[in-house]
């Protein structure tokens, strides 16, 4: 079995582990929504309506536990079915409002009300779906004991007996509903899920009870069972004292329904002659009618036991159909004369079977004003004879026995006493010699009167009384609300919080509806308000009492679980601890308590008992005001010792009955009060230095760990444990309160006779100060058990998860976000369900004493162990912080804040963890400064507390700094995520003082300060923080971030004016890198760098920057705006160099490919600010002012071209001067092209060729070409533009060409040549002005051009004119200053060209025209030769004369 918790049961009082303790009732279903029942009507074919005057059966209930419900690895573990039979008058109410949320072990519970059967399947491990049904039987009433549940390997079979019919319901067994026995889901389907498919009229599973003579029409009992062959058998008493048994064949085999009557025959008489009284011989009379039936199945037979009206117990064998035994119960009743004369009523019979001990029979003999339990063991002899072995007789004075349950060792009994109060007791019938029953402390009804102080609001006080957990159940409040609203239609499927709002609205509406006066005093309104709230409270109290009426006991023999089935809900019994047992035990029980069970030392045990008596005397003397005083002192963080002292003063003052004397008298009986008090304190103290294991043992197989992880995982189990903890905390709070008062009394007496010599100081310093924290601890646990958790929106959960991930706490099981169930939870229930349960179960089964497969589920042991360990986890002074972590992880910030406030003044454990979590609460509520203060206070505890150690633990396990610095790092990250930069700066600043010489931490913290100053726009503070960063790498990163951020914010003045001491080159490098890495038109890093250098009078650097900027603009920005900026950049660069002395007015040509033109990469894509290494073999080029002026001129021309021709924008930016000339010519900007050629000393040939081509196009073009030409003509500066009708665009173009030829003359007349060549190449006749012009300068070249283009006739004419000109005829048109003469300079003719012409003409001798032309030339040449000859002779003559 599982071990029981070591604390809370320690010391010498731990010897009481085997003693019989009292039990506590824990009720459930307080805050659940009303259960949704699916309703089905069972119509009995052939049934008739009930006759007037028929017996009305009382409400009853029962249950069924699966056979393997106590096995640890069974699919039916902790699972059961319960049912109830409801009265018609109350059935409808329960249908709507019944709350049956409390579940224990696996089984079935039922309740009946004559015509409605309520079936509910529950589980402690999982939440079952579709687990509640109502079966309404038409025209029938279910008999007492008429519901029996059995299980087979494949089915769960429910047998139902009504006064007219019998029914068999076949449902799937849980082991057949799931794919494997490994249950891992938190929700599962119930066996009732598919009950709607059941055919209630199936003749195989339904039968009318035949009309048989002698069958009692008003049976008060019945029984049903399943035979080993699968037959369903139903036993009913006959009017003649026998038993009718109706048998249905197995559901899967054909067969006939049969009825057998078991009656006492002469055979029986013969069998029983000699030992059976003569009064029962012969046929039975009406007084032999059975009052209670019970069945015990053995192999292929069934023993039917009948307790009859004649006080005799009869045993029948169904197989042999004979009575095997008759025993007179009056023989065991001491005074039976009156009973023997009267027919028995109220007798009850129960069976209990133990495989090792056999069958036990429990008989309750009812008599006026008293009753008796007789326990027998069935003994078999030879020849199939049986007898009863009397074990024990137990007597009780309670009058009305509602139910009792029997085990092989104990009797559990349920009574109603004379005051209609529920009484439950149990006793061990074998070993309890004194016959002393052990009490069960029932949950009391809420107090009838609510006390309201003058300073309290009646509404708030009543709402607190109604909705405090553990007082009223949801069903009672719903019913009261319905009645109070006089039948008003309301949606009563409400949650706990919604119900609270509805109640408030209903009472306030009722109050407003009864106010007849418009004005009344505040006191009158308060009285009226209190009246209506009191009326509603009384209504709730009535329904709470009605729903709390018990119907039956439900005992699981496999787990020793005992439940109490009540009219409106289910409660269960848990064992009380020794201290609670002694404190709550009635006086008569305390007097007979076994001292050796308390302690091995009898004197110590007596001292403890006397001490408990003193405490009870004090507790009984405490008034309501005194109790409230202690509660409020704890809640208001005042000293409990002072409150106890004041209460003692008040008790002495009002002591009329001399209670104080009785207490002092009892104190005299204590031999060693100090030891007894210390023992009691140690027993109640759950403080431990050992932490519980966190998680299951990884050595266990996965299926075992997963199976154990579901153990007690349902909401019901959590409620049981948490309500048990609340009960313990409430009781222990009273014990500690009374103990404090008693210690104050001891100090007041100051009598060494009582305390012993030298013990006064010890009592004052030790015990008193140990009791006060104990009192406060239990007050805190009780507060948490009554404080409801808050529903959390999904976005809040997600935000919380983000914060936890920053803290690297998301892997903690205590911090998983809660998925709320439908019913609200207290924060203690939340903690148990989400965190504590798995820790406790893992701990319980980490080192089992026996193999887990053999481990049984003993409920008293398990719930005691779980409760003890749970109290350890909740104990404020233990090192574990799981409870606080759970509240933080589930966003219960208000509750966590209140908890820490209640904990802080007196508990010095986990102080740092509490301050940290309180800081998180303040963060959520928007109180940042308080949060920062808490975080700083928590820093001093780093390295001392487990939670803070886990907080600073790195994910990779690497420790990079001191623990405190790691803590600051986590908190800074948290504040950063929350978005509180001011707090980040404050905390980082304070952390710097603790970093000392740790330069890495210093760098981290100062980087953090820089970042958040920068984020907030504190540029100067950010720069100051940057300069103090000791890590150069971090400093450079921050500097880069500063530059980028200020540029993006356009706060360039700050960026330029910062001094950058020892950081100048780094800043320049960063800005340059950014400038070369980002888009030129969207970022202004070049302009920033220009301003940076200008501010520092570094004009050469500024000029270099702007020249590079202009180069990149031309190359990368192919827009008009880019060309404009390029020109401005070059102008700025020129201005910078003009500010420098001439000898220094130069810059280095920026390398085009070294920095940003990397192969295969775009310069616009690198945003990391890094530069590639420049090639080492590049040639450095120096640019002087003249070079910059040229580039500026080129830039202006590019802009001009772009403005004139938008299509050239894409190529103009990066074009060279030669390329620009071509582009300008194409655009018709001939003046600009000529200017560019002159600037860069380029030939004008492209200009003239281009202009000539345009003239050709105009000459042969249409009107459209003429119209377009005026645009580019206007862009060129003509000397005078003639725009008359006689002047066309073509004429103007030719005139422009003529002007250029006249204006721009060069050697060799190159431009004329290229123009004529262009014209002739296009087959255009040469204009006369061009011919005349070229004849003057180079007639020979003109001749050669004619020859090149086969213009023979023109060539002939030219030769003819040229010869005439040489001879003196028109020589001025050929540029010949002196024609041929003996006195003139020598002249010449292009004989080679003329020879070529003659040859060309002679090649086609058949062409007469050519022959004529050739003859013409020859004639001219002949004439020329004659004149040359004459001139030569004259020249020679003259020379001779001169000589």
PDB file of C-alpha atoms in Angstrom, residues 30 120 122 132 194 230 258 296 319 363 371 375 489 493 546 630 711 788 863 933 947-948 995 1014 1082-1083 1178 1264 1329:
ATOM      1  CA  UNK A  30     -21.460  22.932  -4.444  1.00  0.00           C
ATOM      2  CA  UNK A 120     -25.378   8.430 -12.876  1.00  0.00           C
ATOM      3  CA  UNK A 122     -19.044   8.704 -11.935  1.00  0.00           C
ATOM      4  CA  UNK A 132     -26.613  10.946 -16.322  1.00  0.00           C
ATOM      5  CA  UNK A 194     -25.659   5.117 -26.105  1.00  0.00           C
ATOM      6  CA  UNK A 230     -26.545 -15.161 -17.636  1.00  0.00           C
ATOM      7  CA  UNK A 258     -40.656 -18.815 -15.915  1.00  0.00           C
ATOM      8  CA  UNK A 296     -25.775 -14.455  -2.287  1.00  0.00           C
ATOM      9  CA  UNK A 319     -31.410 -24.320  -7.267  1.00  0.00           C
ATOM     10  CA  UNK A 363     -29.496  -8.067  10.805  1.00  0.00           C
ATOM     11  CA  UNK A 371     -32.476  -1.029  17.852  1.00  0.00           C
ATOM     12  CA  UNK A 375     -23.810 -10.053  13.122  1.00  0.00           C
ATOM     13  CA  UNK A 489     -39.079  32.152 -16.301  1.00  0.00           C
ATOM     14  CA  UNK A 493     -28.361  26.662 -16.151  1.00  0.00           C
ATOM     15  CA  UNK A 546     -34.312  19.223   2.016  1.00  0.00           C
ATOM     16  CA  UNK A 630      -9.127  36.328  16.079  1.00  0.00           C
ATOM     17  CA  UNK A 711      -5.223   8.885 -10.869  1.00  0.00           C
ATOM     18  CA  UNK A 788     -12.449  31.346  -5.860  1.00  0.00           C
ATOM     19  CA  UNK A 863      -6.962  10.125   0.848  1.00  0.00           C
ATOM     20  CA  UNK A 933      10.746  47.713  -5.868  1.00  0.00           C
ATOM     21  CA  UNK A 947      12.436  29.083  -7.351  1.00  0.00           C
ATOM     22  CA  UNK A 948      14.902  31.908  -7.882  1.00  0.00           C
ATOM     23  CA  UNK A 995      28.277  44.260 -11.202  1.00  0.00           C
ATOM     24  CA  UNK A1014      17.331  55.322 -27.536  1.00  0.00           C
ATOM     25  CA  UNK A1082      15.069  56.639 -49.454  1.00  0.00           C
ATOM     26  CA  UNK A1083      18.009  57.163 -47.075  1.00  0.00           C
ATOM     27  CA  UNK A1178      43.661  48.868 -57.821  1.00  0.00           C
ATOM     28  CA  UNK A1264       4.779  65.319 -89.246  1.00  0.00           C
ATOM     29  CA  UNK A1329      25.916  75.862-101.058  1.00  0.00           C
TER      30      UNK A1329
END
